[in-house]
Coordinates of C-alpha atoms in Angstrom, one line a residue:
Chain G
M1 CA 8.1 66.3 -14.0
D2 CA 11.2 67.7 -12.8
R3 CA 12.3 67.7 -17.0
D4 CA 15.9 69.1 -17.3
H5 CA 16.0 71.3 -19.5
N6 CA 19.9 72.1 -21.2
Q7 CA 18.9 75.9 -21.2
N8 CA 17.7 75.9 -17.7
S9 CA 18.4 79.1 -16.5
G10 CA 19.9 79.1 -12.6
R11 CA 16.5 80.7 -11.3
L12 CA 14.4 78.4 -12.9
R13 CA 16.4 75.5 -11.5
K14 CA 16.4 77.3 -7.6
L15 CA 12.6 77.6 -8.5
L16 CA 12.6 74.0 -8.9
T17 CA 14.2 72.8 -6.3
R18 CA 12.5 75.0 -4.2
A19 CA 9.2 73.7 -5.7
S20 CA 10.2 69.9 -5.3
R21 CA 11.2 70.5 -1.5
S22 CA 7.7 71.7 -0.2
Q23 CA 5.8 70.1 -3.1
A24 CA 5.1 66.9 -1.0
V25 CA 4.0 68.7 1.8
V26 CA 1.4 71.8 -0.8
G27 CA 0.6 68.0 -2.6
I28 CA -0.9 66.3 0.7
A29 CA -2.2 69.8 2.1
L30 CA -4.3 69.9 -1.2
L31 CA -5.6 66.4 -0.4
L32 CA -6.8 67.1 3.1
P33 CA -10.6 68.3 2.0
A34 CA -11.6 65.5 0.0
F35 CA -9.9 63.2 2.4
T36 CA -11.7 64.4 5.5
F37 CA -15.1 64.1 3.7
F38 CA -14.4 60.3 2.5
A39 CA -13.6 59.8 5.9
V40 CA -16.3 60.9 7.7
F41 CA -19.4 60.5 5.2
I42 CA -18.0 57.3 3.7
I43 CA -15.1 55.9 5.4
Y44 CA -17.0 56.3 8.9
P45 CA -20.5 55.4 7.6
I46 CA -19.4 52.1 6.5
L47 CA -17.4 51.2 9.6
H48 CA -20.7 52.4 11.4
A49 CA -23.1 49.9 9.2
V50 CA -20.8 47.0 10.1
W51 CA -20.8 47.5 13.8
L52 CA -24.6 48.1 13.2
S53 CA -25.1 44.9 11.5
F54 CA -24.6 43.3 15.0
Q55 CA -26.8 45.5 16.6
D56 CA -31.0 45.0 17.0
L57 CA -32.7 48.4 15.8
Y58 CA -36.5 48.3 15.4
L59 CA -37.4 52.3 14.3
M60 CA -40.4 51.6 15.7
R61 CA -38.9 52.0 18.9
G62 CA -36.9 54.9 18.4
I63 CA -33.5 55.5 16.6
D64 CA -31.7 55.0 20.1
S65 CA -33.2 51.6 21.0
I66 CA -30.3 50.3 19.5
E67 CA -29.1 47.4 21.5
P68 CA -26.3 44.1 20.9
Y69 CA -27.2 41.2 19.2
G70 CA -24.5 39.9 18.3
F71 CA -25.0 37.4 15.3
G72 CA -28.7 37.7 15.7
N73 CA -29.5 39.6 12.7
F74 CA -27.5 37.3 10.1
R75 CA -29.4 34.3 12.2
R76 CA -32.7 36.0 11.0
F77 CA -31.5 36.4 7.4
F78 CA -30.2 32.8 7.5
A79 CA -33.2 31.4 9.1
D80 CA -35.7 32.7 6.6
P81 CA -36.9 30.0 4.1
R82 CA -36.4 32.5 1.1
W83 CA -32.6 33.6 1.6
T84 CA -31.6 31.1 -1.1
L85 CA -34.2 32.6 -3.5
Y86 CA -32.6 36.7 -2.6
V87 CA -29.3 35.0 -3.4
R88 CA -30.1 33.5 -6.6
N89 CA -31.6 36.6 -7.6
T90 CA -28.6 38.4 -7.2
V91 CA -26.7 36.3 -9.2
I92 CA -29.0 36.6 -11.9
W93 CA -29.4 40.4 -11.8
T94 CA -25.4 40.6 -11.5
F95 CA -24.2 38.0 -13.8
G96 CA -27.2 38.0 -16.5
S97 CA -26.9 42.2 -16.8
V98 CA -23.2 42.3 -17.4
V99 CA -22.8 39.1 -19.5
G100 CA -25.0 40.9 -21.8
E101 CA -23.8 44.4 -21.0
V102 CA -20.2 43.1 -22.2
G103 CA -21.0 41.0 -24.8
L104 CA -23.3 43.8 -26.9
G105 CA -21.5 46.5 -25.8
L106 CA -17.9 44.6 -27.0
L107 CA -20.4 43.6 -30.2
L108 CA -21.3 47.5 -30.9
A109 CA -17.5 48.6 -30.5
L110 CA -16.4 46.1 -33.2
L111 CA -19.2 47.0 -35.4
L112 CA -18.7 51.0 -35.0
N113 CA -15.0 51.0 -35.3
R114 CA -14.9 50.4 -38.8
R115 CA -14.8 52.9 -41.6
I116 CA -18.4 53.5 -42.2
P117 CA -20.3 56.6 -43.0
F118 CA -22.0 58.8 -40.3
R119 CA -20.1 56.7 -37.9
P120 CA -20.6 60.0 -35.6
V121 CA -24.3 59.6 -35.5
W122 CA -24.4 55.8 -34.9
R123 CA -22.0 56.2 -31.8
G124 CA -24.1 58.9 -30.4
I125 CA -27.0 56.7 -31.0
V126 CA -25.5 53.9 -28.7
I127 CA -24.8 56.5 -25.9
L128 CA -28.4 57.6 -25.4
P129 CA -29.7 55.0 -22.8
W130 CA -26.8 56.5 -20.3
L131 CA -29.2 60.0 -20.8
M132 CA -31.7 58.5 -19.2
P133 CA -32.9 58.3 -15.5
P134 CA -33.5 55.0 -14.3
V135 CA -37.0 55.7 -13.6
V136 CA -37.9 57.3 -16.8
V137 CA -36.0 53.8 -18.0
A138 CA -38.2 51.7 -16.3
I139 CA -41.5 54.3 -17.0
V140 CA -41.1 53.9 -21.0
W141 CA -39.8 50.3 -20.5
R142 CA -43.2 49.1 -18.8
W143 CA -45.0 51.1 -21.1
I144 CA -43.6 48.8 -24.4
L145 CA -43.9 45.7 -22.3
D146 CA -47.2 46.5 -21.1
G147 CA -49.2 43.8 -20.5
E148 CA -52.8 45.5 -22.1
W149 CA -51.5 48.1 -24.6
G150 CA -48.2 48.0 -24.9
I151 CA -46.4 47.8 -28.3
L152 CA -44.6 44.8 -28.1
N153 CA -47.3 42.4 -27.6
Y154 CA -49.4 44.4 -30.4
V155 CA -46.3 43.2 -32.5
L156 CA -45.7 39.9 -31.5
M157 CA -49.7 38.8 -31.9
N158 CA -49.8 40.4 -35.1
L159 CA -46.6 38.5 -36.3
G160 CA -48.3 35.5 -35.0
I161 CA -45.4 34.9 -32.7
I162 CA -47.6 34.6 -29.2
Q163 CA -51.2 33.9 -29.4
S164 CA -52.3 35.7 -26.5
R165 CA -50.5 39.0 -24.4
I166 CA -48.5 38.8 -21.8
S167 CA -47.5 40.8 -18.8
W168 CA -44.0 40.7 -19.4
L169 CA -42.7 42.1 -16.2
T170 CA -44.9 40.3 -13.9
N171 CA -45.2 37.0 -15.4
R172 CA -42.6 34.6 -13.3
S173 CA -41.4 32.8 -16.8
T174 CA -40.4 36.1 -18.8
M175 CA -39.4 38.5 -15.5
W176 CA -36.1 37.7 -15.7
I177 CA -35.0 37.7 -19.6
S178 CA -37.3 41.1 -19.5
I179 CA -35.7 43.1 -16.7
L180 CA -32.0 41.7 -18.0
V181 CA -32.9 43.2 -21.6
I182 CA -33.6 46.5 -20.2
S183 CA -30.9 46.2 -17.9
W184 CA -28.4 45.5 -21.0
W185 CA -30.0 48.5 -22.9
K186 CA -29.4 50.8 -19.9
S187 CA -25.9 49.9 -19.3
I188 CA -24.8 49.4 -22.7
P189 CA -23.1 52.7 -23.5
F190 CA -21.1 52.3 -20.5
S191 CA -19.5 49.5 -21.8
F192 CA -19.5 50.3 -25.4
V193 CA -17.5 53.7 -24.5
N194 CA -14.7 52.0 -22.9
L195 CA -14.4 48.9 -24.9
L196 CA -14.3 51.4 -28.2
A197 CA -11.8 53.2 -26.4
G198 CA -9.5 50.3 -25.9
L199 CA -10.3 49.4 -29.5
Q200 CA -8.7 52.5 -30.4
M201 CA -5.7 52.2 -28.3
I202 CA -4.6 48.9 -30.6
P203 CA -2.5 49.9 -33.0
E204 CA -3.7 49.8 -37.1
E205 CA -0.4 48.5 -38.2
L206 CA -0.8 45.1 -36.4
Y207 CA -3.9 44.4 -38.5
E208 CA -2.6 45.6 -41.5
A209 CA 0.5 42.9 -41.3
A210 CA -2.0 40.3 -40.4
I211 CA -4.0 41.0 -43.5
V212 CA -0.5 40.6 -45.4
D213 CA 0.0 37.5 -44.0
G214 CA -3.4 36.3 -44.9
A215 CA -5.2 36.3 -41.6
S216 CA -8.8 35.8 -41.7
L217 CA -10.8 38.0 -39.8
W218 CA -11.4 35.9 -37.0
H219 CA -8.1 35.1 -36.5
R220 CA -7.4 38.5 -36.4
F221 CA -10.2 39.1 -33.9
R222 CA -8.3 36.4 -31.8
M223 CA -5.1 36.6 -31.9
I224 CA -5.3 40.9 -32.1
T225 CA -7.8 42.4 -30.5
L226 CA -8.9 40.2 -28.0
P227 CA -5.6 39.9 -26.3
L228 CA -4.4 43.4 -26.3
L229 CA -8.2 44.3 -25.8
R230 CA -7.9 42.4 -22.4
P231 CA -6.7 44.8 -19.7
V232 CA -10.0 46.9 -20.7
L233 CA -12.2 43.9 -20.8
V234 CA -10.8 42.8 -17.6
V235 CA -11.7 46.3 -15.7
V236 CA -14.9 46.6 -17.5
T237 CA -16.2 43.4 -16.2
L238 CA -14.8 43.7 -13.0
L239 CA -16.8 47.5 -12.6
M240 CA -19.7 46.4 -14.1
T241 CA -20.2 43.3 -12.0
I242 CA -19.5 45.2 -8.3
W243 CA -21.8 47.9 -9.7
R244 CA -24.5 45.8 -11.1
S245 CA -24.5 43.6 -7.7
H246 CA -25.8 46.4 -5.5
D247 CA -27.5 48.6 -8.3
F248 CA -31.0 49.2 -6.6
N249 CA -32.4 52.2 -8.9
L250 CA -33.4 50.8 -12.2
L251 CA -34.6 47.5 -10.7
W252 CA -37.0 49.7 -8.0
A253 CA -38.0 51.6 -10.4
L254 CA -39.1 48.7 -12.7
T255 CA -40.5 46.5 -10.0
R256 CA -39.5 47.0 -6.7
G257 CA -38.2 43.6 -6.1
G258 CA -42.0 42.2 -6.9
P259 CA -44.3 40.1 -7.8
G260 CA -44.2 38.5 -4.7
G261 CA -40.4 38.7 -3.8
Q262 CA -39.4 37.1 -7.3
S263 CA -37.0 40.0 -8.6
T264 CA -35.5 41.0 -5.3
T265 CA -32.1 40.8 -4.8
L266 CA -30.0 41.6 -1.3
A267 CA -29.7 45.3 -2.0
I268 CA -33.3 45.2 -2.8
L269 CA -33.9 43.4 0.6
S270 CA -31.9 45.5 2.9
Y271 CA -33.5 48.7 1.7
R272 CA -36.6 46.7 2.3
V273 CA -36.4 45.3 5.8
G274 CA -34.6 48.9 7.1
F275 CA -37.5 51.1 5.8
E276 CA -40.4 48.9 5.1
F277 CA -40.3 46.9 8.3
Y278 CA -38.1 49.5 10.0
R279 CA -35.8 46.7 11.0
V280 CA -32.7 49.1 10.5
A281 CA -29.8 46.8 11.6
Y282 CA -31.4 44.1 9.8
G283 CA -31.2 46.3 6.3
A284 CA -27.5 47.0 7.5
S285 CA -26.3 43.2 8.4
I286 CA -27.7 42.1 4.9
G287 CA -25.7 45.0 2.9
V288 CA -22.7 43.7 4.9
L289 CA -23.6 40.5 3.6
L290 CA -23.3 41.5 0.4
M291 CA -20.3 43.2 0.5
A292 CA -18.8 40.5 1.6
F293 CA -19.7 38.1 -0.9
M294 CA -18.5 40.9 -3.6
L295 CA -15.2 41.3 -1.5
V296 CA -14.6 37.6 -2.0
F297 CA -15.7 37.9 -5.6
T298 CA -13.3 40.1 -6.1
G299 CA -10.7 38.6 -4.9
V300 CA -11.3 35.5 -6.8
Y301 CA -11.8 37.0 -9.9
M302 CA -8.2 38.9 -9.2
R303 CA -6.1 36.1 -9.0
R304 CA -7.9 33.9 -11.4
I305 CA -7.7 36.6 -14.1
R306 CA -4.2 37.5 -12.6
L307 CA -4.7 41.4 -13.1
D308 CA -1.5 43.0 -14.2
I309 CA -2.4 46.2 -14.9
Chain Z
M1 CA -30.6 54.3 -43.2
M2 CA -30.7 53.7 -46.5
R3 CA -27.1 55.0 -47.3
R4 CA -25.1 53.0 -45.2
R5 CA -26.1 50.0 -46.5
R6 CA -23.9 50.9 -49.3
S7 CA -20.4 49.9 -48.6
R8 CA -17.3 51.9 -49.7
P9 CA -14.8 50.6 -51.8
G10 CA -11.4 50.1 -50.4
R11 CA -9.5 47.5 -47.8
Q12 CA -12.4 47.3 -45.8
I13 CA -14.2 45.3 -47.6
E14 CA -13.7 41.3 -46.6
G15 CA -15.5 38.3 -46.4
S16 CA -18.3 37.2 -48.0
F17 CA -21.1 39.0 -49.6
V18 CA -23.7 37.4 -46.8
F19 CA -21.4 38.0 -43.8
R20 CA -21.0 42.2 -44.8
R21 CA -25.1 42.3 -45.2
A22 CA -25.5 39.9 -41.9
R23 CA -23.0 42.5 -40.1
D24 CA -25.0 45.4 -41.8
L25 CA -28.3 43.8 -40.6
V26 CA -27.3 43.0 -37.0
T27 CA -26.3 47.0 -36.6
V28 CA -29.0 48.0 -37.8
I29 CA -31.0 45.6 -35.6
L30 CA -29.1 46.5 -32.6
L31 CA -29.5 50.3 -33.0
A32 CA -33.0 50.8 -33.7
W33 CA -32.8 48.8 -30.5
I34 CA -31.4 51.3 -28.8
A35 CA -33.1 54.2 -30.3
F36 CA -36.8 53.0 -30.3
P37 CA -37.4 53.3 -26.6
F38 CA -36.4 57.1 -27.3
L39 CA -38.7 57.8 -30.0
W40 CA -41.8 55.9 -28.7
G41 CA -41.7 57.3 -25.1
L42 CA -41.7 60.7 -26.9
I43 CA -44.0 60.0 -29.2
S44 CA -46.1 58.5 -27.0
S45 CA -46.5 61.4 -25.1
L46 CA -47.8 63.4 -27.6
K47 CA -50.8 61.2 -28.3
T48 CA -54.1 61.9 -27.0
A49 CA -55.4 59.3 -24.2
D50 CA -57.4 57.8 -26.3
A51 CA -54.5 57.4 -29.2
I52 CA -52.4 56.3 -26.0
F53 CA -55.2 53.6 -25.2
S54 CA -56.0 52.1 -28.7
R55 CA -56.3 48.8 -30.1
V56 CA -54.0 49.5 -33.1
P57 CA -51.3 51.8 -31.9
T58 CA -50.1 54.8 -34.3
L59 CA -47.0 55.6 -35.4
L60 CA -47.0 59.3 -35.2
P61 CA -49.4 61.5 -33.0
N62 CA -52.6 62.4 -34.9
P63 CA -53.5 65.1 -33.3
V64 CA -50.3 66.1 -31.5
T65 CA -51.2 67.4 -28.0
L66 CA -49.7 68.9 -24.8
Q67 CA -52.2 67.6 -22.6
H68 CA -49.6 65.4 -20.9
Y69 CA -46.9 67.9 -20.5
Y70 CA -49.6 70.4 -18.7
W71 CA -50.5 68.1 -16.4
A72 CA -46.8 67.6 -15.0
F73 CA -46.5 71.1 -15.5
T74 CA -49.5 71.8 -13.1
N75 CA -48.9 68.4 -10.8
A76 CA -47.7 70.9 -7.7
R77 CA -45.9 67.4 -6.5
F78 CA -44.0 67.2 -9.0
M79 CA -42.4 70.4 -9.8
R80 CA -41.9 70.7 -6.4
G81 CA -39.7 68.2 -6.9
L82 CA -38.2 69.2 -10.1
L83 CA -37.5 72.6 -8.0
N84 CA -35.9 70.1 -5.0
S85 CA -34.0 68.4 -7.7
F86 CA -32.5 71.4 -9.4
V87 CA -31.1 72.8 -5.7
V88 CA -29.7 69.3 -4.6
A89 CA -27.9 67.8 -7.9
G90 CA -27.0 71.5 -8.3
A91 CA -25.6 71.7 -4.6
T92 CA -24.1 68.4 -5.0
A93 CA -21.8 69.5 -8.0
L94 CA -20.5 72.2 -6.3
L95 CA -19.3 70.4 -3.4
A96 CA -18.4 67.4 -5.1
M97 CA -16.2 70.2 -7.1
T98 CA -15.0 72.1 -4.3
I99 CA -13.7 69.1 -2.3
C100 CA -12.3 67.2 -5.4
A101 CA -10.6 70.0 -7.7
A102 CA -7.9 70.1 -4.8
A103 CA -7.4 66.5 -4.5
A104 CA -7.2 65.5 -8.4
Y105 CA -4.6 68.4 -9.0
S106 CA -2.8 67.0 -6.6
L107 CA -2.9 63.4 -7.7
A108 CA -1.9 64.4 -11.3
R109 CA 1.0 66.8 -10.7
Y110 CA 2.6 66.4 -7.0
R111 CA 4.9 64.1 -6.1
Y112 CA 4.9 62.1 -2.7
R113 CA 4.7 59.0 -1.1
F114 CA 2.0 56.5 -1.2
K115 CA 0.1 58.3 -3.9
K116 CA -0.8 55.2 -5.4
S117 CA -2.3 53.7 -2.1
I118 CA -4.2 57.2 -1.6
M119 CA -5.5 56.7 -5.6
T120 CA -6.6 53.0 -5.1
F121 CA -8.2 54.3 -1.9
F122 CA -10.6 56.7 -3.8
V123 CA -11.2 54.6 -6.1
S124 CA -12.0 51.7 -4.6
T125 CA -14.7 53.7 -2.4
Q126 CA -16.8 54.0 -5.6
M127 CA -17.3 49.6 -5.0
L128 CA -18.5 50.0 -1.7
P129 CA -22.7 49.4 -1.9
R130 CA -24.6 52.5 -1.8
V131 CA -27.1 50.9 0.4
L132 CA -24.4 50.5 3.0
V133 CA -23.3 54.0 3.2
A134 CA -27.5 55.4 2.9
I135 CA -28.3 53.1 6.3
P136 CA -25.8 54.4 8.9
L137 CA -26.0 57.9 7.1
F138 CA -29.8 57.8 8.2
V139 CA -29.1 57.1 11.8
I140 CA -26.3 59.4 12.1
F141 CA -28.3 61.9 10.3
T142 CA -31.3 61.3 12.6
R143 CA -29.3 62.2 15.4
L144 CA -27.8 65.3 13.5
R145 CA -31.3 66.4 12.6
L146 CA -29.8 66.1 9.4
V147 CA -32.7 63.6 7.7
D148 CA -35.5 65.4 5.4
T149 CA -33.2 68.4 4.7
Y150 CA -31.3 69.9 1.4
L151 CA -28.0 69.6 3.3
G152 CA -28.4 65.6 4.2
L153 CA -29.1 65.0 1.2
V154 CA -26.6 66.8 -0.7
L155 CA -24.0 65.2 1.6
G156 CA -25.3 61.7 0.9
Y157 CA -25.3 62.2 -2.9
A158 CA -21.7 63.9 -2.9
T159 CA -20.7 60.1 -1.4
F160 CA -21.2 58.9 -4.7
A161 CA -20.2 62.0 -6.6
A162 CA -17.0 62.8 -5.2
P163 CA -14.9 59.7 -6.2
F164 CA -16.4 60.1 -9.5
A165 CA -15.2 63.7 -9.5
I166 CA -11.8 62.9 -8.5
L167 CA -11.4 60.5 -11.0
M168 CA -12.7 62.1 -13.9
L169 CA -11.2 65.5 -12.7
R170 CA -7.7 64.2 -12.5
G171 CA -7.8 63.1 -15.8
F172 CA -7.9 66.3 -16.8
F173 CA -5.6 67.8 -15.1
A174 CA -3.0 64.9 -15.9
G175 CA -3.9 65.6 -19.4
F176 CA -3.1 69.8 -19.0
P177 CA 0.8 69.8 -20.7
V178 CA 3.1 70.7 -17.9
E179 CA 4.9 73.1 -20.0
L180 CA 2.5 75.9 -19.7
E181 CA 2.6 75.5 -15.8
E182 CA 6.6 75.4 -16.0
S183 CA 6.8 78.7 -18.3
A184 CA 4.4 80.5 -15.7
W185 CA 7.1 79.3 -12.4
I186 CA 9.8 80.5 -15.1
D187 CA 8.0 84.1 -15.0
G188 CA 7.9 84.1 -11.5
A189 CA 4.5 82.6 -10.2
S190 CA 4.4 80.5 -7.7
R191 CA 2.7 77.4 -8.1
L192 CA -0.9 78.1 -6.3
Q193 CA -0.6 81.3 -8.3
A194 CA -0.2 79.1 -11.8
F195 CA -2.6 76.9 -10.8
F196 CA -4.9 79.7 -10.6
R197 CA -4.3 82.0 -13.3
I198 CA -3.0 79.3 -15.7
V199 CA -4.4 76.1 -14.8
L200 CA -7.9 76.6 -13.9
P201 CA -9.0 79.2 -16.2
L202 CA -8.0 76.7 -19.2
I203 CA -9.6 73.5 -17.5
V204 CA -12.9 75.0 -16.8
P205 CA -14.5 72.9 -19.8
G206 CA -13.4 70.0 -17.8
I207 CA -14.8 71.2 -14.6
I208 CA -17.9 72.4 -15.7
A209 CA -18.1 68.5 -17.3
T210 CA -17.4 67.1 -14.3
G211 CA -19.9 69.5 -12.5
L212 CA -22.8 67.9 -15.0
F213 CA -21.7 64.4 -14.6
A214 CA -22.1 64.7 -10.6
F215 CA -25.2 66.7 -11.2
V216 CA -26.9 63.7 -13.6
L217 CA -25.6 61.3 -10.8
A218 CA -27.4 63.0 -8.3
W219 CA -30.5 64.1 -10.3
N220 CA -30.9 60.3 -11.1
D221 CA -31.0 58.3 -7.9
L222 CA -33.7 57.0 -6.4
L223 CA -31.7 55.2 -3.1
F224 CA -30.6 58.1 -1.1
A225 CA -33.5 60.0 -1.7
M226 CA -36.1 57.3 -0.4
I227 CA -34.3 57.0 2.6
L228 CA -32.7 60.8 3.7
A229 CA -35.8 62.8 2.2
R230 CA -39.5 62.3 3.2
S231 CA -41.3 65.7 3.0
A232 CA -42.5 67.2 -0.6
S233 CA -40.2 70.3 0.2
V234 CA -37.4 67.9 0.1
V235 CA -38.1 65.0 -2.0
P236 CA -36.8 65.0 -5.4
A237 CA -38.1 64.7 -9.0
A238 CA -37.4 61.5 -9.7
V239 CA -39.0 59.7 -6.4
V240 CA -41.9 61.6 -7.2
L241 CA -42.4 60.2 -10.6
N242 CA -41.5 56.6 -9.5
N243 CA -44.1 57.0 -6.4
L244 CA -46.9 58.1 -9.5
A245 CA -45.5 55.1 -11.5
H246 CA -46.2 53.1 -8.9
S247 CA -49.3 54.5 -7.6
Q248 CA -52.5 52.8 -8.1
F249 CA -54.0 54.2 -11.0
A250 CA -50.8 54.6 -13.2
G251 CA -51.6 52.5 -15.7
T252 CA -54.3 54.7 -16.9
N253 CA -51.8 57.7 -17.1
Y254 CA -48.5 56.6 -19.1
G255 CA -49.4 59.7 -20.9
G256 CA -48.8 62.0 -17.8
L257 CA -45.7 59.4 -16.7
L258 CA -44.2 59.5 -20.1
A259 CA -44.4 63.5 -20.6
G260 CA -42.6 63.8 -16.9
G261 CA -39.9 61.4 -18.1
V262 CA -39.0 63.4 -20.8
I263 CA -38.8 66.5 -18.7
L264 CA -36.9 64.4 -16.1
T265 CA -34.7 63.5 -19.6
L266 CA -33.4 66.5 -20.6
P267 CA -31.2 68.1 -18.0
A268 CA -28.5 65.1 -19.3
V269 CA -29.6 65.5 -23.0
I270 CA -28.9 69.3 -23.0
F271 CA -25.8 68.4 -21.2
F272 CA -25.1 65.9 -23.6
L273 CA -25.7 68.0 -26.8
S274 CA -23.1 71.0 -25.2
L275 CA -20.8 68.6 -23.7
Q276 CA -20.5 65.2 -25.9
H277 CA -16.7 64.7 -25.6
H278 CA -16.4 65.5 -21.9
L279 CA -19.3 62.8 -21.2
I280 CA -17.2 60.0 -22.8
A281 CA -14.1 61.6 -20.9
G282 CA -16.3 60.8 -17.6
M283 CA -17.7 57.5 -18.6
T284 CA -13.8 56.0 -19.4
A285 CA -12.5 57.5 -16.1
G286 CA -12.9 54.9 -14.4
A287 CA -12.0 52.2 -16.6
T288 CA -9.8 52.8 -19.0
K289 CA -7.9 55.4 -17.6
G290 CA -7.3 54.3 -14.2

């Protein structure tokens, strides 16, 4: 920052020295408002939640009925015969979503990184789902997939692909694939925009040289695109995995964790036990479990991938 | 749609004819899949109830009706929800900007120890489960009598809007040419004067974009609103619409729900049309430029 300009006047040099002496102080001072907010409204609540997960709090007895409970909440969770279902749902939801989002986002980024007519228009279309609030995504897709009046059933039946109408989001065998397709649709903009930015950072000359050397399209993808895109790919995948694991809004708007808990993830369960069954501390403990799972996952992922960025 | 099938001459042509056609086909199918729900939602919201619940769906609304929009705009709860959403999301954006602009500028321009750790700290708050912030906030805010107030909701939303805002603003500040600032110092301006007179005015589009980004994040939320708001005078529109969509007779009112959905989507669409470039800057703030 304090670059040396040869034509520096003595006055400028003095100014810069003064600036660099005081800049650490001013820099830290500028951080204080944000730092205070984060400490009070994010860090303290998280610590409070961890503490809360070792307490018992039943809202029907009032907010002051907090009492120590040891590992009671965690024991209660693992004593629930359905805890494996909730964990399984979380895994399906998280990894099912991320694989499709990153895969399709990469495919679209590659397809739309070529020189094609009206390219900004096509790129704009891919961004569209980001604009739609999760609640609206759920309404529109539930309308498309509606068992009685949905356009999808109409088209599939006319094409002779299915014989009878399917309630896509309530039928157990079609529920998850429907949820995941909607999740892919909603999240493609994020992976697309980031991976496209990553692709555009790869120097054109590398491809030109490879073409001269007679490398096939596949070879160029394997040997140039993929290795150079790797840092972005690694970060996008990690961010999406973490966000998706505790995502609440879309899944809640789509199914509310139903039917009969079949699409309940840990994030949904945490809300439901906390505010439908008023076991607030129990809800916090499930959130803590989720956070612990994701910390372990992130640690393993970083080690395996040897994050060097 | 027709014109993009015509491939251009030049070095882009490669692979077999079949490969190129297949690639075009995949592109068209994916784009159609992405665009269709928008069109179908909009089209259906303009159809009469008879046309919506018809065994043979029509491609275009005939006749076009605004009856569902009339329903949405005369639904007192939904309208109150829209007002609440505007107030709360707007206040969240303002709060996030106020807190974060200084910090983002500091992270982009000043030098001090542990800057990298501080940056990591701000980034990592994005990774925390939102439910794990919302639940303790509920307990704390109940004691402070902040549950079911605008202020409580704004503070809750700011917990996830602020981390985004810091990252995004830092990107804008870091991209601002330092030479412009330096020339202000030469002219005798102090660092803070230079910030307010030179940097701030020029960075305004970025600040507005970040504010709108925070606005949309708050506007879209369900979780915090469901935990921290209860009465109709506070509950935002997204929650109102979601409750309507899951009410017992929701299946008979798809037109109204879709019209409400179109209304709820409008702020983000206007944002996109006016500041497309900056929106993408926001979406890439975390991953590509971290």
